Amino acid sequence: MNTSQSEPGIKGVLVDFGNVVGHYRTEHFCMSIAKHINPRIEHPYIIAGFFYSDTWKLFETGDLDIFRVFEDFQDEFNIGPNYKVDQFTRLVSKIFYIDEAMLAVLQALKRQDIKLILVTNNNELHMDELTANHPNVLRLFDQQAVSSRLGYRKPDERMFTHPIASLDLVPQECLLIDDGNSNIQAFRGLGGHAFHYDVTCPTTHGIQLDKVPAVRLNLLSELRRLGIQVSPQ
C-alpha cells in the first residue's frame, strides 16, 4: 500500500475485531455443531443466535468461563453426550481468520503515525488465539480495550473513552471502524467519527464475504474524506 501524510485532524483509529480484522466462520461453526444435535434441526444457522445470548455476553465480560458456556450451549441445543467441552473449545478458538487486506490498511495507517486502538467485545479464548498465532496483529495496536479484561462491553462509552484518553486523544480526533450499528451510534454520540463496516450476514451472523470488497473501498473513501490517504499498491 502507498500512503501519504495525513492532514491534522484524525490522530487515532479505533478498530473492532470481529468481522473487521478477523472474519468469523460462523457457517462452519453451525454446521459442525449441528451434527451433534438430537433431533437434527432444520436450520443450523439458528445456532449462531447463541452469540447474542446473555451467556455469550457474560463470556465476553469475563464473568463466565468456557465450561459454563458449554453447559448452557448443551442445554440450549440438546447437544449429544459424545460431544465434549474440549471439542467445543477448539471450535470456538478457531472460528476466525485474519483479513489480510484489512491488515494492510491498518499497517498503512500505522506508517502515518496514526494511533491504532483495538476495541473489541471478545473472550479470552479468542485473545489467547490471537496472542499465540497472530502476534503481528496485536503488535499493530497502541492500546487495547478488550471486554473480557475490562468487565464491560461496547457500546459502553468506557470502551472508547478510556483507551483514547490514555493516548492523550479526544473522540473528535478519532475514527471508529465497527460492524455494530449500536457501537457506531454510541461513538458518534461522544463526538467521534465512525464508519459502519457493514459486512455481517443477518442469517449466519458471520462474515458476508461478497460485501467485503465494496465496504472496504467505501472505508478508503471515508479515510480520504478525513484527510488520510491510503491507496492499494
Short mmCIF file of C-alpha atoms in Angstrom, two decimals:
data_model
loop_
_atom_site.label_atom_id
_atom_site.label_comp_id
_atom_site.label_asym_id
_atom_site.label_seq_id
_atom_site.Cartn_x
_atom_site.Cartn_y
_atom_site.Cartn_z
CA MET A 1 0.00 0.00 0.00
CA ASN A 2 1.13 3.52 -0.76
CA THR A 3 0.37 6.21 1.76
CA SER A 4 0.91 9.94 2.14
CA GLN A 5 0.98 12.01 5.31
CA SER A 6 -2.48 12.67 6.68
CA GLU A 7 -3.70 16.18 7.39
CA PRO A 8 -4.11 17.26 11.01
CA GLY A 9 -7.41 16.08 12.41
CA ILE A 10 -7.67 12.32 12.75
CA LYS A 11 -4.96 11.13 15.10
CA GLY A 12 -6.42 7.83 16.23
CA VAL A 13 -8.40 4.99 14.68
CA LEU A 14 -10.39 2.61 16.86
CA VAL A 15 -10.85 -0.79 15.26
CA ASP A 16 -13.32 -3.54 16.06
CA PHE A 17 -12.02 -7.09 15.69
CA GLY A 18 -14.93 -9.34 14.73
CA ASN A 19 -15.81 -9.16 11.02
CA VAL A 20 -13.44 -6.21 10.58
CA VAL A 21 -9.94 -7.55 11.27
CA GLY A 22 -10.96 -11.13 11.99
CA HIS A 23 -13.61 -12.80 9.89
CA TYR A 24 -15.88 -15.20 11.77
CA ARG A 25 -16.65 -18.56 10.16
CA THR A 26 -19.99 -18.99 11.88
CA GLU A 27 -21.32 -21.06 8.96
CA HIS A 28 -18.64 -23.68 9.62
CA PHE A 29 -19.31 -23.47 13.36
CA CYS A 30 -23.05 -24.02 12.91
CA MET A 31 -22.66 -26.94 10.53
CA SER A 32 -20.08 -28.60 12.79
CA ILE A 33 -22.31 -28.29 15.86
CA ALA A 34 -25.50 -29.30 14.03
CA LYS A 35 -24.16 -32.84 13.56
CA HIS A 36 -24.29 -33.34 17.33
CA ILE A 37 -27.81 -32.02 17.94
CA ASN A 38 -30.56 -34.56 18.53
CA PRO A 39 -33.04 -34.29 16.98
CA ARG A 40 -31.49 -32.59 13.98
CA ILE A 41 -32.55 -29.00 13.45
CA GLU A 42 -33.84 -27.87 10.08
CA HIS A 43 -31.97 -24.56 10.01
CA PRO A 44 -28.46 -24.91 11.54
CA TYR A 45 -27.85 -21.15 11.40
CA ILE A 46 -30.21 -20.73 14.33
CA ILE A 47 -27.21 -21.85 16.39
CA ALA A 48 -25.44 -18.57 15.58
CA GLY A 49 -28.05 -16.74 17.64
CA PHE A 50 -26.21 -18.08 20.69
CA PHE A 51 -23.52 -15.47 20.04
CA TYR A 52 -26.11 -12.84 21.00
CA SER A 53 -27.30 -14.62 24.15
CA ASP A 54 -26.81 -13.43 27.72
CA THR A 55 -24.46 -16.37 28.25
CA TRP A 56 -22.17 -15.24 25.44
CA LYS A 57 -22.24 -11.63 26.63
CA LEU A 58 -21.16 -12.79 30.09
CA PHE A 59 -18.40 -14.82 28.44
CA GLU A 60 -17.25 -11.63 26.73
CA THR A 61 -17.14 -9.72 30.01
CA GLY A 62 -15.14 -12.45 31.72
CA ASP A 63 -17.98 -13.42 34.06
CA LEU A 64 -18.33 -16.96 32.67
CA ASP A 65 -15.67 -19.45 31.59
CA ILE A 66 -15.85 -21.78 28.60
CA PHE A 67 -17.07 -24.68 30.77
CA ARG A 68 -20.18 -22.79 31.85
CA VAL A 69 -20.72 -21.56 28.29
CA PHE A 70 -20.57 -25.16 27.07
CA GLU A 71 -23.09 -26.27 29.69
CA ASP A 72 -25.55 -23.58 28.64
CA PHE A 73 -24.94 -24.40 24.98
CA GLN A 74 -25.63 -28.09 25.63
CA ASP A 75 -28.89 -27.24 27.38
CA GLU A 76 -29.99 -24.78 24.72
CA PHE A 77 -29.49 -27.09 21.74
CA ASN A 78 -29.68 -30.58 23.28
CA ILE A 79 -26.12 -31.48 22.32
CA GLY A 80 -25.42 -35.20 22.49
CA PRO A 81 -23.26 -36.62 25.32
CA ASN A 82 -20.46 -37.65 22.97
CA TYR A 83 -19.62 -34.04 22.16
CA LYS A 84 -17.11 -32.83 24.75
CA VAL A 85 -16.06 -29.44 26.04
CA ASP A 86 -12.55 -29.73 24.56
CA GLN A 87 -14.07 -30.15 21.07
CA PHE A 88 -16.27 -27.13 21.65
CA THR A 89 -13.30 -25.11 22.93
CA ARG A 90 -11.21 -25.87 19.84
CA LEU A 91 -14.09 -24.97 17.54
CA VAL A 92 -14.69 -21.64 19.29
CA SER A 93 -10.96 -20.81 19.38
CA LYS A 94 -10.51 -21.36 15.65
CA ILE A 95 -13.70 -19.67 14.49
CA PHE A 96 -11.95 -16.67 12.94
CA TYR A 97 -9.24 -15.91 10.41
CA ILE A 98 -7.42 -12.65 9.71
CA ASP A 99 -8.42 -10.43 6.78
CA GLU A 100 -5.00 -9.70 5.26
CA ALA A 101 -6.34 -6.85 3.13
CA MET A 102 -7.67 -5.06 6.21
CA LEU A 103 -4.40 -5.78 7.97
CA ALA A 104 -2.62 -3.96 5.14
CA VAL A 105 -4.89 -0.93 5.65
CA LEU A 106 -4.01 -0.86 9.35
CA GLN A 107 -0.31 -1.19 8.59
CA ALA A 108 -0.59 1.76 6.20
CA LEU A 109 -2.28 3.84 8.89
CA LYS A 110 0.43 2.85 11.35
CA ARG A 111 3.12 4.11 8.99
CA GLN A 112 1.46 7.52 9.12
CA ASP A 113 1.88 7.65 12.90
CA ILE A 114 -1.85 7.32 13.46
CA LYS A 115 -2.59 5.67 16.79
CA LEU A 116 -4.43 2.38 16.47
CA ILE A 117 -6.75 1.16 19.22
CA LEU A 118 -8.30 -2.30 19.33
CA VAL A 119 -11.82 -2.02 20.75
CA THR A 120 -13.48 -5.40 20.88
CA ASN A 121 -16.23 -7.33 22.63
CA ASN A 122 -14.25 -10.51 22.90
CA ASN A 123 -13.47 -13.50 25.07
CA GLU A 124 -10.19 -14.81 26.42
CA LEU A 125 -10.18 -17.85 24.12
CA HIS A 126 -10.01 -15.59 21.09
CA MET A 127 -7.48 -13.29 22.70
CA ASP A 128 -5.29 -16.28 23.58
CA GLU A 129 -5.56 -17.46 19.97
CA LEU A 130 -4.52 -14.02 18.74
CA THR A 131 -1.60 -13.85 21.15
CA ALA A 132 -0.33 -17.32 20.26
CA ASN A 133 -0.85 -17.38 16.49
CA HIS A 134 -1.32 -13.78 15.32
CA PRO A 135 1.03 -11.63 17.44
CA ASN A 136 1.71 -9.42 14.43
CA VAL A 137 -1.91 -8.27 14.57
CA LEU A 138 -1.81 -7.30 18.23
CA ARG A 139 1.53 -5.51 17.81
CA LEU A 140 -0.13 -3.02 15.48
CA PHE A 141 -2.23 -1.55 18.28
CA ASP A 142 -1.03 1.21 20.57
CA GLN A 143 -3.81 0.46 23.04
CA GLN A 144 -6.40 -2.28 23.56
CA ALA A 145 -9.87 -2.27 25.09
CA VAL A 146 -10.99 -5.90 25.42
CA SER A 147 -14.33 -6.53 27.11
CA SER A 148 -13.29 -9.76 28.86
CA ARG A 149 -10.45 -7.92 30.58
CA LEU A 150 -12.46 -4.83 31.50
CA GLY A 151 -15.75 -6.36 32.62
CA TYR A 152 -17.96 -4.32 30.28
CA ARG A 153 -18.82 -4.30 26.59
CA LYS A 154 -19.46 -1.89 23.76
CA PRO A 155 -21.49 0.25 23.44
CA ASP A 156 -20.47 1.21 27.00
CA GLU A 157 -18.70 4.52 26.38
CA ARG A 158 -15.81 3.50 28.65
CA MET A 159 -14.72 1.08 25.92
CA PHE A 160 -13.96 4.15 23.82
CA THR A 161 -13.09 6.94 26.22
CA HIS A 162 -10.57 5.15 28.42
CA PRO A 163 -8.16 3.96 25.70
CA ILE A 164 -8.50 7.26 23.83
CA ALA A 165 -7.65 9.27 26.95
CA SER A 166 -4.68 7.01 27.68
CA LEU A 167 -3.18 8.19 24.38
CA ASP A 168 -3.98 11.86 25.11
CA LEU A 169 -6.65 11.95 22.42
CA VAL A 170 -10.29 13.02 22.36
CA PRO A 171 -13.16 11.41 20.36
CA GLN A 172 -13.22 14.31 17.89
CA GLU A 173 -9.71 13.29 16.79
CA CYS A 174 -10.65 9.65 16.28
CA LEU A 175 -12.44 7.36 13.82
CA LEU A 176 -14.18 4.15 14.87
CA ILE A 177 -14.42 1.25 12.40
CA ASP A 178 -17.03 -1.21 13.65
CA ASP A 179 -19.63 -3.63 12.28
CA GLY A 180 -22.11 -2.92 15.08
CA ASN A 181 -24.54 -0.08 14.45
CA SER A 182 -25.16 0.49 18.17
CA ASN A 183 -21.42 0.97 18.66
CA ILE A 184 -21.29 3.41 15.77
CA GLN A 185 -24.10 5.47 17.25
CA ALA A 186 -22.52 5.44 20.71
CA PHE A 187 -19.20 6.75 19.42
CA ARG A 188 -20.84 9.42 17.32
CA GLY A 189 -22.70 10.46 20.44
CA LEU A 190 -19.32 11.17 22.02
CA GLY A 191 -18.44 13.47 19.13
CA GLY A 192 -16.25 10.98 17.29
CA HIS A 193 -16.16 9.98 13.64
CA ALA A 194 -17.42 6.49 12.78
CA PHE A 195 -17.60 4.16 9.80
CA HIS A 196 -20.10 1.28 9.82
CA TYR A 197 -18.20 -1.71 8.44
CA ASP A 198 -21.44 -3.38 7.45
CA VAL A 199 -20.41 -6.87 6.32
CA THR A 200 -22.20 -9.10 8.84
CA CYS A 201 -24.64 -11.65 7.42
CA PRO A 202 -28.07 -11.38 9.07
CA THR A 203 -28.59 -15.14 8.70
CA THR A 204 -25.32 -16.61 10.00
CA HIS A 205 -24.12 -13.56 11.99
CA GLY A 206 -20.73 -14.20 10.41
CA ILE A 207 -18.91 -12.50 7.58
CA GLN A 208 -20.74 -11.86 4.30
CA LEU A 209 -17.72 -12.16 2.05
CA ASP A 210 -19.33 -10.79 -1.10
CA LYS A 211 -19.86 -7.45 0.66
CA VAL A 212 -16.30 -7.03 1.94
CA PRO A 213 -14.54 -5.55 -1.15
CA ALA A 214 -17.12 -2.80 -1.67
CA VAL A 215 -17.29 -1.93 2.03
CA ARG A 216 -13.51 -1.76 2.23
CA LEU A 217 -13.44 0.60 -0.74
CA ASN A 218 -16.03 2.76 0.99
CA LEU A 219 -13.81 2.80 4.07
CA LEU A 220 -10.87 4.01 2.00
CA SER A 221 -13.08 6.76 0.59
CA GLU A 222 -14.08 7.80 4.10
CA LEU A 223 -10.45 7.88 5.17
CA ARG A 224 -9.64 10.14 2.22
CA ARG A 225 -12.54 12.40 3.15
CA LEU A 226 -11.00 12.73 6.58
CA GLY A 227 -7.63 13.63 5.07
CA ILE A 228 -5.99 10.19 5.31
CA GLN A 229 -4.62 8.87 2.04
CA VAL A 230 -4.48 5.07 1.93
CA SER A 231 -4.36 3.53 -1.55
CA PRO A 232 -3.69 -0.04 -2.72
CA GLN A 233 -0.36 -0.55 -4.49
#
